[in-house]
Each structure stands twice: as C-alpha cells, then as structure tokens.
PDB file of C-alpha atoms and ligand atoms in Angstrom:
ATOM      1  CA  MET A   1      14.568  -2.313 -15.807  1.00 54.00           C
ATOM      2  CA  ARG A   2      15.893   0.877 -17.328  1.00 50.00           C
ATOM      3  CA  ASP A   3      12.415   1.843 -18.452  1.00 57.00           C
ATOM      4  CA  ARG A   4      11.446   1.803 -14.790  1.00 71.00           C
ATOM      5  CA  TYR A   5      13.684   4.802 -14.064  1.00 77.00           C
ATOM      6  CA  GLY A   6      12.063   8.064 -14.784  1.00 85.00           C
ATOM      7  CA  SER A   7      11.509  11.669 -14.035  1.00 92.00           C
ATOM      8  CA  LEU A   8       8.029  12.415 -12.830  1.00 96.00           C
ATOM      9  CA  THR A   9       6.682  15.921 -12.387  1.00 97.00           C
ATOM     10  CA  VAL A  10       4.693  17.066  -9.379  1.00 98.00           C
ATOM     11  CA  VAL A  11       1.216  18.202 -10.443  1.00 98.00           C
ATOM     12  CA  GLU A  12      -0.452  18.248  -7.025  1.00 97.00           C
ATOM     13  CA  GLN A  13       0.552  18.089  -3.386  1.00 97.00           C
ATOM     14  CA  THR A  14      -2.214  18.133  -0.761  1.00 97.00           C
ATOM     15  CA  LEU A  15      -2.338  17.665   2.992  1.00 97.00           C
ATOM     16  CA  LEU A  16      -5.006  14.967   3.442  1.00 97.00           C
ATOM     17  CA  ALA A  17      -4.862  14.355   7.192  1.00 97.00           C
ATOM     18  CA  LYS A  18      -2.431  14.873  10.038  1.00 96.00           C
ATOM     19  CA  ASP A  19       1.072  14.510   8.512  1.00 96.00           C
ATOM     20  CA  SER A  20      -0.389  12.556   5.553  1.00 97.00           C
ATOM     21  CA  TYR A  21       0.153  14.024   2.102  1.00 98.00           C
ATOM     22  CA  GLN A  22      -1.224  13.168  -1.310  1.00 98.00           C
ATOM     23  CA  LEU A  23       1.281  13.626  -4.101  1.00 98.00           C
ATOM     24  CA  VAL A  24       0.235  13.376  -7.744  1.00 98.00           C
ATOM     25  CA  LEU A  25       3.044  12.883 -10.272  1.00 98.00           C
ATOM     26  CA  GLU A  26       2.961  12.833 -14.055  1.00 97.00           C
ATOM     27  CA  GLY A  27       5.235  11.176 -16.596  1.00 96.00           C
ATOM     28  CA  GLU A  28       5.744   8.419 -19.171  1.00 94.00           C
ATOM     29  CA  THR A  29       6.721   5.610 -16.758  1.00 94.00           C
ATOM     30  CA  VAL A  30       3.212   5.747 -15.258  1.00 96.00           C
ATOM     31  CA  ALA A  31       2.202   3.540 -18.218  1.00 95.00           C
ATOM     32  CA  HIS A  32       3.856   0.585 -16.400  1.00 94.00           C
ATOM     33  CA  MET A  33       1.933   1.095 -13.148  1.00 95.00           C
ATOM     34  CA  THR A  34      -0.896  -1.300 -13.787  1.00 95.00           C
ATOM     35  CA  GLN A  35      -0.696  -3.666 -10.784  1.00 96.00           C
ATOM     36  CA  PRO A  36      -1.988  -2.471  -7.395  1.00 98.00           C
ATOM     37  CA  GLY A  37       0.285  -3.083  -4.421  1.00 97.00           C
ATOM     38  CA  GLN A  38       3.523  -2.225  -6.173  1.00 97.00           C
ATOM     39  CA  PHE A  39       5.633   0.651  -4.924  1.00 96.00           C
ATOM     40  CA  LEU A  40       7.808   3.488  -6.176  1.00 95.00           C
ATOM     41  CA  HIS A  41      11.289   4.247  -4.896  1.00 92.00           C
ATOM     42  CA  VAL A  42      11.529   7.996  -4.730  1.00 92.00           C
ATOM     43  CA  ARG A  43      14.759   9.920  -4.560  1.00 89.00           C
ATOM     44  CA  VAL A  44      14.463  12.878  -2.253  1.00 84.00           C
ATOM     45  CA  GLY A  45      17.350  15.310  -2.769  1.00 74.00           C
ATOM     46  CA  GLN A  46      20.430  14.660  -4.899  1.00 71.00           C
ATOM     47  CA  SER A  47      22.047  11.634  -3.229  1.00 66.00           C
ATOM     48  CA  GLU A  48      22.619   8.552  -5.416  1.00 63.00           C
ATOM     49  CA  ASP A  49      22.513   6.320  -2.325  1.00 64.00           C
ATOM     50  CA  LEU A  50      19.738   3.785  -2.842  1.00 58.00           C
ATOM     51  CA  LEU A  51      19.175   3.558   0.887  1.00 63.00           C
ATOM     52  CA  LEU A  52      18.232   7.219   0.904  1.00 73.00           C
ATOM     53  CA  ARG A  53      15.369   6.644  -1.468  1.00 84.00           C
ATOM     54  CA  ARG A  54      11.933   6.361   0.063  1.00 87.00           C
ATOM     55  CA  PRO A  55       9.623   3.486  -0.862  1.00 91.00           C
ATOM     56  CA  ILE A  56       6.089   4.813  -1.274  1.00 94.00           C
ATOM     57  CA  SER A  57       3.155   2.689  -2.354  1.00 95.00           C
ATOM     58  CA  ILE A  58       0.996   3.514  -5.350  1.00 97.00           C
ATOM     59  CA  ALA A  59      -2.453   4.728  -4.243  1.00 98.00           C
ATOM     60  CA  ASP A  60      -3.998   5.372  -7.637  1.00 98.00           C
ATOM     61  CA  VAL A  61      -3.133   5.596 -11.317  1.00 98.00           C
ATOM     62  CA  ASP A  62      -4.736   7.435 -14.206  1.00 98.00           C
ATOM     63  CA  LEU A  63      -3.224   5.819 -17.288  1.00 97.00           C
ATOM     64  CA  ASN A  64      -4.911   8.284 -19.661  1.00 97.00           C
ATOM     65  CA  LYS A  65      -3.427  11.287 -17.926  1.00 98.00           C
ATOM     66  CA  GLN A  66      -0.148   9.443 -17.160  1.00 97.00           C
ATOM     67  CA  GLN A  67      -0.583  10.377 -13.502  1.00 98.00           C
ATOM     68  CA  VAL A  68       0.176   8.381 -10.371  1.00 98.00           C
ATOM     69  CA  THR A  69      -1.017   9.248  -6.877  1.00 98.00           C
ATOM     70  CA  MET A  70       0.977   8.426  -3.768  1.00 97.00           C
ATOM     71  CA  ILE A  71       0.005   9.015  -0.156  1.00 97.00           C
ATOM     72  CA  TYR A  72       2.804   9.207   2.372  1.00 95.00           C
ATOM     73  CA  ARG A  73       3.339  10.248   5.951  1.00 94.00           C
ATOM     74  CA  ALA A  74       5.832  13.038   6.535  1.00 94.00           C
ATOM     75  CA  GLY A  75       7.833  11.719   9.458  1.00 87.00           C
ATOM     76  CA  GLY A  76      11.550  11.341   8.745  1.00 83.00           C
ATOM     77  CA  GLU A  77      13.868  13.827   7.099  1.00 81.00           C
ATOM     78  CA  GLY A  78      13.280  12.602   3.538  1.00 84.00           C
ATOM     79  CA  THR A  79       9.491  12.579   3.600  1.00 89.00           C
ATOM     80  CA  SER A  80       9.383  15.908   5.429  1.00 90.00           C
ATOM     81  CA  ARG A  81      11.491  17.375   2.652  1.00 89.00           C
ATOM     82  CA  LEU A  82       9.212  15.763   0.081  1.00 92.00           C
ATOM     83  CA  SER A  83       6.177  17.476   1.604  1.00 95.00           C
ATOM     84  CA  HIS A  84       7.614  20.842   0.545  1.00 94.00           C
ATOM     85  CA  TYR A  85       7.910  19.918  -3.142  1.00 94.00           C
ATOM     86  CA  GLU A  86       5.687  22.150  -5.244  1.00 95.00           C
ATOM     87  CA  ASN A  87       4.006  21.804  -8.632  1.00 97.00           C
ATOM     88  CA  GLY A  88       6.452  21.648 -11.528  1.00 97.00           C
ATOM     89  CA  LYS A  89       9.276  20.095  -9.498  1.00 95.00           C
ATOM     90  CA  THR A  90      10.654  16.881 -11.007  1.00 94.00           C
ATOM     91  CA  LEU A  91      11.360  13.769  -8.970  1.00 93.00           C
ATOM     92  CA  ASN A  92      13.639  10.868  -9.813  1.00 92.00           C
ATOM     93  CA  VAL A  93      11.503   7.771  -9.349  1.00 94.00           C
ATOM     94  CA  MET A  94      12.291   4.050  -9.750  1.00 92.00           C
ATOM     95  CA  GLY A  95       9.346   1.819 -10.289  1.00 92.00           C
ATOM     96  CA  PRO A  96       6.925   0.276 -10.282  1.00 96.00           C
ATOM     97  CA  LEU A  97       8.810  -2.244  -8.101  1.00 95.00           C
ATOM     98  CA  GLY A  98       7.867  -5.482  -6.387  1.00 95.00           C
ATOM     99  CA  LYS A  99       4.998  -7.885  -6.786  1.00 96.00           C
ATOM    100  CA  GLY A 100       1.594  -6.443  -6.019  1.00 97.00           C
ATOM    101  CA  PHE A 101      -1.831  -7.791  -5.084  1.00 98.00           C
ATOM    102  CA  PRO A 102      -3.136 -10.684  -7.214  1.00 98.00           C
ATOM    103  CA  VAL A 103      -6.381  -9.181  -8.534  1.00 98.00           C
ATOM    104  CA  GLU A 104      -7.010 -12.424 -10.454  1.00 98.00           C
ATOM    105  CA  GLU A 105      -7.620 -14.304  -7.176  1.00 98.00           C
ATOM    106  CA  ALA A 106     -11.006 -12.553  -6.850  1.00 98.00           C
ATOM    107  CA  GLN A 107     -13.701 -13.662  -9.284  1.00 97.00           C
ATOM    108  CA  THR A 108     -16.682 -11.700 -10.556  1.00 97.00           C
ATOM    109  CA  GLY A 109     -19.396 -11.848  -7.878  1.00 98.00           C
ATOM    110  CA  ASP A 110     -16.936 -12.595  -5.050  1.00 98.00           C
ATOM    111  CA  VAL A 111     -16.772 -10.539  -1.874  1.00 98.00           C
ATOM    112  CA  ALA A 112     -13.311  -9.092  -1.217  1.00 98.00           C
ATOM    113  CA  LEU A 113     -12.441  -7.784   2.228  1.00 98.00           C
ATOM    114  CA  LEU A 114      -9.779  -5.064   2.176  1.00 98.00           C
ATOM    115  CA  VAL A 115      -8.186  -4.445   5.563  1.00 98.00           C
ATOM    116  CA  GLY A 116      -5.845  -1.485   5.884  1.00 98.00           C
ATOM    117  CA  GLY A 117      -4.096   0.249   8.732  1.00 97.00           C
ATOM    118  CA  GLY A 118      -2.762   3.827   8.630  1.00 96.00           C
ATOM    119  CA  ILE A 119      -0.356   4.402   5.788  1.00 93.00           C
ATOM    120  CA  GLY A 120      -1.121   0.835   4.628  1.00 96.00           C
ATOM    121  CA  VAL A 121      -4.517   2.064   3.395  1.00 98.00           C
ATOM    122  CA  PRO A 122      -3.392   3.791   0.136  1.00 98.00           C
ATOM    123  CA  PRO A 123      -2.429   0.723  -1.968  1.00 98.00           C
ATOM    124  CA  LEU A 124      -5.848  -0.781  -1.192  1.00 98.00           C
ATOM    125  CA  TYR A 125      -7.532   2.063  -3.041  1.00 98.00           C
ATOM    126  CA  TYR A 126      -6.034   1.222  -6.442  1.00 98.00           C
ATOM    127  CA  LEU A 127      -6.794  -2.425  -5.677  1.00 98.00           C
ATOM    128  CA  ALA A 128     -10.431  -1.627  -4.817  1.00 98.00           C
ATOM    129  CA  LYS A 129     -10.876   0.219  -8.104  1.00 98.00           C
ATOM    130  CA  GLN A 130      -9.597  -2.738 -10.107  1.00 98.00           C
ATOM    131  CA  LEU A 131     -11.707  -5.237  -8.168  1.00 98.00           C
ATOM    132  CA  VAL A 132     -14.878  -3.186  -8.647  1.00 98.00           C
ATOM    133  CA  LYS A 133     -14.128  -2.940 -12.351  1.00 97.00           C
ATOM    134  CA  LYS A 134     -14.197  -6.744 -12.639  1.00 97.00           C
ATOM    135  CA  GLY A 135     -17.467  -7.051 -10.706  1.00 98.00           C
ATOM    136  CA  VAL A 136     -16.143  -7.933  -7.248  1.00 98.00           C
ATOM    137  CA  HIS A 137     -18.054  -6.634  -4.211  1.00 98.00           C
ATOM    138  CA  VAL A 138     -15.575  -4.709  -2.064  1.00 98.00           C
ATOM    139  CA  ILE A 139     -15.821  -4.236   1.708  1.00 98.00           C
ATOM    140  CA  SER A 140     -13.118  -2.002   3.170  1.00 98.00           C
ATOM    141  CA  VAL A 141     -12.116  -1.859   6.826  1.00 98.00           C
ATOM    142  CA  LEU A 142      -9.772   1.048   7.408  1.00 98.00           C
ATOM    143  CA  GLY A 143      -8.024   1.520  10.737  1.00 98.00           C
ATOM    144  CA  PHE A 144      -6.487   4.748  12.003  1.00 98.00           C
ATOM    145  CA  ALA A 145      -5.187   6.015  15.331  1.00 98.00           C
ATOM    146  CA  SER A 146      -7.556   8.969  15.585  1.00 98.00           C
ATOM    147  CA  LYS A 147     -10.083  11.059  13.642  1.00 98.00           C
ATOM    148  CA  GLN A 148      -7.393  13.512  12.547  1.00 98.00           C
ATOM    149  CA  ASP A 149      -5.525  10.675  10.782  1.00 98.00           C
ATOM    150  CA  VAL A 150      -8.446   9.472   8.652  1.00 98.00           C
ATOM    151  CA  PHE A 151      -8.262   9.923   4.867  1.00 98.00           C
ATOM    152  CA  TYR A 152      -9.989   8.533   1.747  1.00 98.00           C
ATOM    153  CA  GLU A 153     -13.127   7.431   3.637  1.00 98.00           C
ATOM    154  CA  GLU A 154     -15.404   8.972   0.988  1.00 98.00           C
ATOM    155  CA  ALA A 155     -13.245   7.696  -1.856  1.00 98.00           C
ATOM    156  CA  PHE A 156     -13.583   4.104  -0.601  1.00 98.00           C
ATOM    157  CA  LYS A 157     -17.323   4.619  -0.014  1.00 98.00           C
ATOM    158  CA  ALA A 158     -17.723   5.334  -3.719  1.00 98.00           C
ATOM    159  CA  LEU A 159     -16.451   1.778  -4.355  1.00 98.00           C
ATOM    160  CA  GLY A 160     -18.307  -0.278  -1.757  1.00 98.00           C
ATOM    161  CA  ASP A 161     -19.029  -0.737   1.943  1.00 98.00           C
ATOM    162  CA  VAL A 162     -16.632   0.997   4.319  1.00 98.00           C
ATOM    163  CA  TYR A 163     -15.980   0.606   8.043  1.00 98.00           C
ATOM    164  CA  VAL A 164     -13.550   3.033   9.654  1.00 98.00           C
ATOM    165  CA  THR A 165     -12.042   2.285  13.049  1.00 98.00           C
ATOM    166  CA  THR A 166     -10.042   4.550  15.334  1.00 98.00           C
ATOM    167  CA  VAL A 167      -8.006   3.385  18.299  1.00 98.00           C
ATOM    168  CA  ASP A 168      -9.196   6.285  20.464  1.00 98.00           C
ATOM    169  CA  GLY A 169     -12.815   6.014  19.305  1.00 98.00           C
ATOM    170  CA  SER A 170     -12.933   9.587  17.971  1.00 98.00           C
ATOM    171  CA  HIS A 171     -14.391   8.421  14.634  1.00 98.00           C
ATOM    172  CA  GLY A 172     -16.158   5.290  13.442  1.00 98.00           C
ATOM    173  CA  VAL A 173     -15.841   2.026  15.349  1.00 98.00           C
ATOM    174  CA  HIS A 174     -13.830   2.261  18.570  1.00 98.00           C
ATOM    175  CA  GLY A 175     -10.786  -0.002  18.489  1.00 97.00           C
ATOM    176  CA  PHE A 176      -8.963  -1.957  15.821  1.00 97.00           C
ATOM    177  CA  VAL A 177      -9.918  -3.303  12.403  1.00 98.00           C
ATOM    178  CA  THR A 178     -10.752  -6.653  13.986  1.00 97.00           C
ATOM    179  CA  ASN A 179     -13.381  -4.948  16.177  1.00 97.00           C
ATOM    180  CA  ALA A 180     -15.274  -3.876  13.055  1.00 98.00           C
ATOM    181  CA  ILE A 181     -14.873  -7.294  11.427  1.00 97.00           C
ATOM    182  CA  ASP A 182     -16.360  -8.918  14.546  1.00 97.00           C
ATOM    183  CA  GLU A 183     -19.056  -6.329  15.234  1.00 97.00           C
ATOM    184  CA  PHE A 184     -20.459  -6.449  11.708  1.00 97.00           C
ATOM    185  CA  GLU A 185     -19.639 -10.139  11.164  1.00 97.00           C
ATOM    186  CA  LEU A 186     -17.874  -9.405   7.895  1.00 97.00           C
ATOM    187  CA  LYS A 187     -17.311 -12.408   5.638  1.00 96.00           C
ATOM    188  CA  CYS A 188     -15.377 -12.689   2.403  1.00 98.00           C
ATOM    189  CA  ASP A 189     -14.161 -14.957  -0.382  1.00 98.00           C
ATOM    190  CA  VAL A 190     -10.754 -13.310  -0.503  1.00 98.00           C
ATOM    191  CA  LEU A 191      -8.914 -10.919   1.784  1.00 98.00           C
ATOM    192  CA  TYR A 192      -6.232  -8.349   0.981  1.00 98.00           C
ATOM    193  CA  SER A 193      -4.446  -6.445   3.730  1.00 98.00           C
ATOM    194  CA  CYS A 194      -1.740  -3.843   4.211  1.00 97.00           C
ATOM    195  CA  GLY A 195      -0.649  -2.089   7.380  1.00 95.00           C
ATOM    196  CA  PRO A 196       1.618  -2.254  10.413  1.00 94.00           C
ATOM    197  CA  THR A 197       3.113  -5.621  11.359  1.00 93.00           C
ATOM    198  CA  PRO A 198       1.044  -6.155  14.550  1.00 95.00           C
ATOM    199  CA  MET A 199      -2.128  -5.777  12.477  1.00 96.00           C
ATOM    200  CA  LEU A 200      -0.837  -8.178   9.822  1.00 96.00           C
ATOM    201  CA  LYS A 201      -0.006 -10.740  12.522  1.00 96.00           C
ATOM    202  CA  VAL A 202      -3.602 -10.696  13.743  1.00 96.00           C
ATOM    203  CA  VAL A 203      -4.897 -10.924  10.165  1.00 96.00           C
ATOM    204  CA  THR A 204      -2.552 -13.868   9.518  1.00 95.00           C
ATOM    205  CA  GLU A 205      -3.799 -15.784  12.535  1.00 95.00           C
ATOM    206  CA  ARG A 206      -7.440 -15.242  11.570  1.00 96.00           C
ATOM    207  CA  TYR A 207      -7.182 -15.913   7.849  1.00 96.00           C
ATOM    208  CA  ARG A 208      -4.351 -18.454   7.771  1.00 93.00           C
ATOM    209  CA  HIS A 209      -6.521 -21.077   6.119  1.00 92.00           C
ATOM    210  CA  LYS A 210      -8.374 -18.697   3.819  1.00 95.00           C
ATOM    211  CA  LYS A 211      -7.537 -17.091   0.509  1.00 97.00           C
ATOM    212  CA  ALA A 212      -5.687 -14.051   1.833  1.00 98.00           C
ATOM    213  CA  PHE A 213      -2.794 -11.804   0.839  1.00 98.00           C
ATOM    214  CA  ILE A 214      -0.824  -9.324   2.944  1.00 98.00           C
ATOM    215  CA  SER A 215       1.538  -6.530   1.980  1.00 97.00           C
ATOM    216  CA  LEU A 216       4.618  -6.032   4.146  1.00 93.00           C
ATOM    217  CA  GLU A 217       5.609  -2.639   2.941  1.00 77.00           C
ATOM    218  CA  GLU A 218       7.004  -1.369   6.234  1.00 68.00           C
ATOM    219  CA  ARG A 219      10.437  -2.947   6.051  1.00 67.00           C
ATOM    220  CA  MET A 220      12.334  -1.707   3.003  1.00 78.00           C
ATOM    221  CA  GLY A 221      15.887  -0.590   2.166  1.00 80.00           C
ATOM    222  CA  CYS A 222      17.315  -0.408  -1.361  1.00 85.00           C
ATOM    223  CA  GLY A 223      14.078  -1.621  -2.959  1.00 89.00           C
ATOM    224  CA  ILE A 224      15.744  -3.706  -5.699  1.00 88.00           C
ATOM    225  CA  GLY A 225      17.059  -6.817  -3.998  1.00 90.00           C
ATOM    226  CA  ALA A 226      20.609  -5.579  -3.359  1.00 89.00           C
ATOM    227  CA  CYS A 227      20.955  -4.757   0.348  1.00 89.00           C
ATOM    228  CA  PHE A 228      19.191  -7.649   2.135  1.00 90.00           C
ATOM    229  CA  ALA A 229      17.616  -5.200   4.598  1.00 90.00           C
ATOM    230  CA  CYS A 230      14.174  -6.593   3.851  1.00 92.00           C
ATOM    231  CA  VAL A 231      14.856 -10.315   4.153  1.00 92.00           C
ATOM    232  CA  CYS A 232      12.365 -12.417   6.091  1.00 91.00           C
ATOM    233  CA  ALA A 233      12.173 -16.126   6.870  1.00 91.00           C
ATOM    234  CA  VAL A 234       9.751 -18.520   5.238  1.00 92.00           C
ATOM    235  CA  GLU A 235       7.227 -20.172   7.550  1.00 90.00           C
ATOM    236  CA  ASP A 236       7.895 -23.907   7.797  1.00 81.00           C
ATOM    237  CA  GLY A 237      10.896 -23.466   5.508  1.00 72.00           C
ATOM    238  CA  ASP A 238      14.400 -24.648   6.377  1.00 80.00           C
ATOM    239  CA  ALA A 239      16.837 -22.252   8.067  1.00 76.00           C
ATOM    240  CA  HIS A 240      18.209 -21.025   4.765  1.00 80.00           C
ATOM    241  CA  GLU A 241      14.948 -20.238   3.063  1.00 90.00           C
ATOM    242  CA  TYR A 242      14.063 -16.585   2.875  1.00 92.00           C
ATOM    243  CA  ARG A 243      12.196 -14.016   0.830  1.00 94.00           C
ATOM    244  CA  LYS A 244      13.057 -10.438  -0.028  1.00 94.00           C
ATOM    245  CA  ILE A 245      10.122  -8.166   0.649  1.00 94.00           C
ATOM    246  CA  CYS A 246      11.153  -5.683  -2.039  1.00 94.00           C
ATOM    247  CA  SER A 247      11.443  -8.124  -4.932  1.00 94.00           C
ATOM    248  CA  ASP A 248       9.592 -11.325  -3.888  1.00 95.00           C
ATOM    249  CA  GLY A 249       6.889  -9.152  -2.269  1.00 94.00           C
ATOM    250  CA  PRO A 250       5.797  -6.802  -0.796  1.00 95.00           C
ATOM    251  CA  VAL A 251       2.620  -8.876  -1.235  1.00 97.00           C
ATOM    252  CA  PHE A 252       2.691 -12.499  -0.043  1.00 97.00           C
ATOM    253  CA  PRO A 253       0.032 -15.151   0.470  1.00 97.00           C
ATOM    254  CA  VAL A 254      -0.888 -15.135   4.143  1.00 96.00           C
ATOM    255  CA  GLY A 255       1.347 -17.432   6.201  1.00 93.00           C
ATOM    256  CA  GLU A 256       4.167 -17.635   3.634  1.00 94.00           C
ATOM    257  CA  VAL A 257       6.680 -15.536   5.575  1.00 93.00           C
ATOM    258  CA  VAL A 258       7.394 -15.069   9.268  1.00 91.00           C
ATOM    259  CA  LEU A 259       6.242 -11.669  10.470  1.00 91.00           C
TER     260      LEU A 259
HETATM  261 FE1  FES B 301      17.285  -4.107  -0.256  1.00 87.04          FE
HETATM  262 FE2  FES B 301      15.105  -5.612  -0.345  1.00 87.04          FE
HETATM  263  S1  FES B 301      15.272  -3.586   0.295  1.00 87.04           S
HETATM  264  S2  FES B 301      17.151  -6.219  -0.724  1.00 87.04           S
END
C-alpha cells in the first residue's frame, strides 16, 4: 500500500465545461494506474484528515509519460481550492484505490455500451480506450444537464459511436440517457455505467439480467475502508451483509448492492 502514496506534480489544469476541470498530474505512482474505474484520493491543503481528501476518478492515463488525467467538478471548498492549483504544484495523492471496471468481461468483437452521467463520464473514457484496444465496439451515451456542462464529446467520438443527452435539450438528445438508448434502440453484449444514483437505479432495473457493471463513486469518505461512510447493503443478502464502496467497489456487478 505504501507504494500507492505519492507526490504528483500538476502539469496541466484546464476548464473543460461549466465548473468542470481537467487536471493532469505526473509522477512515478502513475505506473500502477492500469485499471479503469479506480480512483485517486487527493489531499487538498495540509490536513492529514482522511475525510478531507477528495476522491476523484481516473479519466485517462499515459503510462509512457507517467501522467494521469482527472476531471472533477469544482463545487465544495476542497475542489474549488484545487481548481486554483497551477503547473509545478505538487499534490499528495493516494491511489489507485478500489476495484475498477472488469475489462475482461468484454470480448473481442463484442458491443459495449458505456452509459455515463455528469461527473460519472470521466472514468468511462479510460475504459473506452482499453476496450477499443482489445477490439470491442464501443457505444457511449453521455448525459449532462445542459450544453454548457458537456465535455469529452469529441474524445469519445474518436473511440466509437457517441450519443449525448441534455436534460434541457440544449444539446444532443433531449432528456436522459435512457431516452437515447430507446430512441436509437441501442443494444449491447456488456454494459458499464457511472453517474448519479438515480441514473444507476434506472440502469439497474433495465439491465438487471444482463452482463452489466455500475460504479457508485458518489458516496465516499476515507477511501480506504476505515470510516464505514460508504457502506451499502447487499441485495438479497441477510441484514448483516454489506459492501464498502471504496474497497469492495466502486464498481459492482449490477444488482449486487442496494442503491
Ligand atoms: Fe471510508 Fe469506505 S470511504 S470505509
């Protein structure tokens, strides 16, 4: 675990969309960031308090350059402070943490449907790159609130078919990700999804009996299995059965945990 603590240096910070920033960091621990869907626990400021770290998913990795890209929304105090970090600043980062998306569940020639909502879109990008590399056809459905929130549309297009939805209809398909799935009758062999809980609930109901995996990255505390802030019940399990999102997840087979 100690090799998962490291100092990473900011090499790029860009505003991608409304309140959404792309942060590129460089350092030796990037060598461990090979599985999409894992996350980094970033210390913002000097506090040693684990609960004051911010879990941010990995959006992309360049192993040759030892660079990792994260996309985060500047909302709370910590992430707002993070958005002011400039090139050359070092960040204390734990990770990669958690269990990511099982790339091996998609076979060469399969169709994979990637369904993302808002800040749940970034981890799907690193996943899409790995799937394409093994010959999987990738269809991405990316949901945002409004046109000003949309990011990475072109990046996903370079990897496969892309459908963008916006709740207010200002860009792409009007409505939610499910509207695009229905309108274009999208089918798949395997589904991977990450986004807000209401979206994941709908995905779970639709794909409960399919090969499907969801990432519950919204609910996180310490990030290393110590605080129990992320505990969730197991579907059909007894009252004492639970999973920790940070260490057993954040990716679970659809229907394994209660949302
Ligand atoms: Fe603390 Fe999972 S976030 S136990």
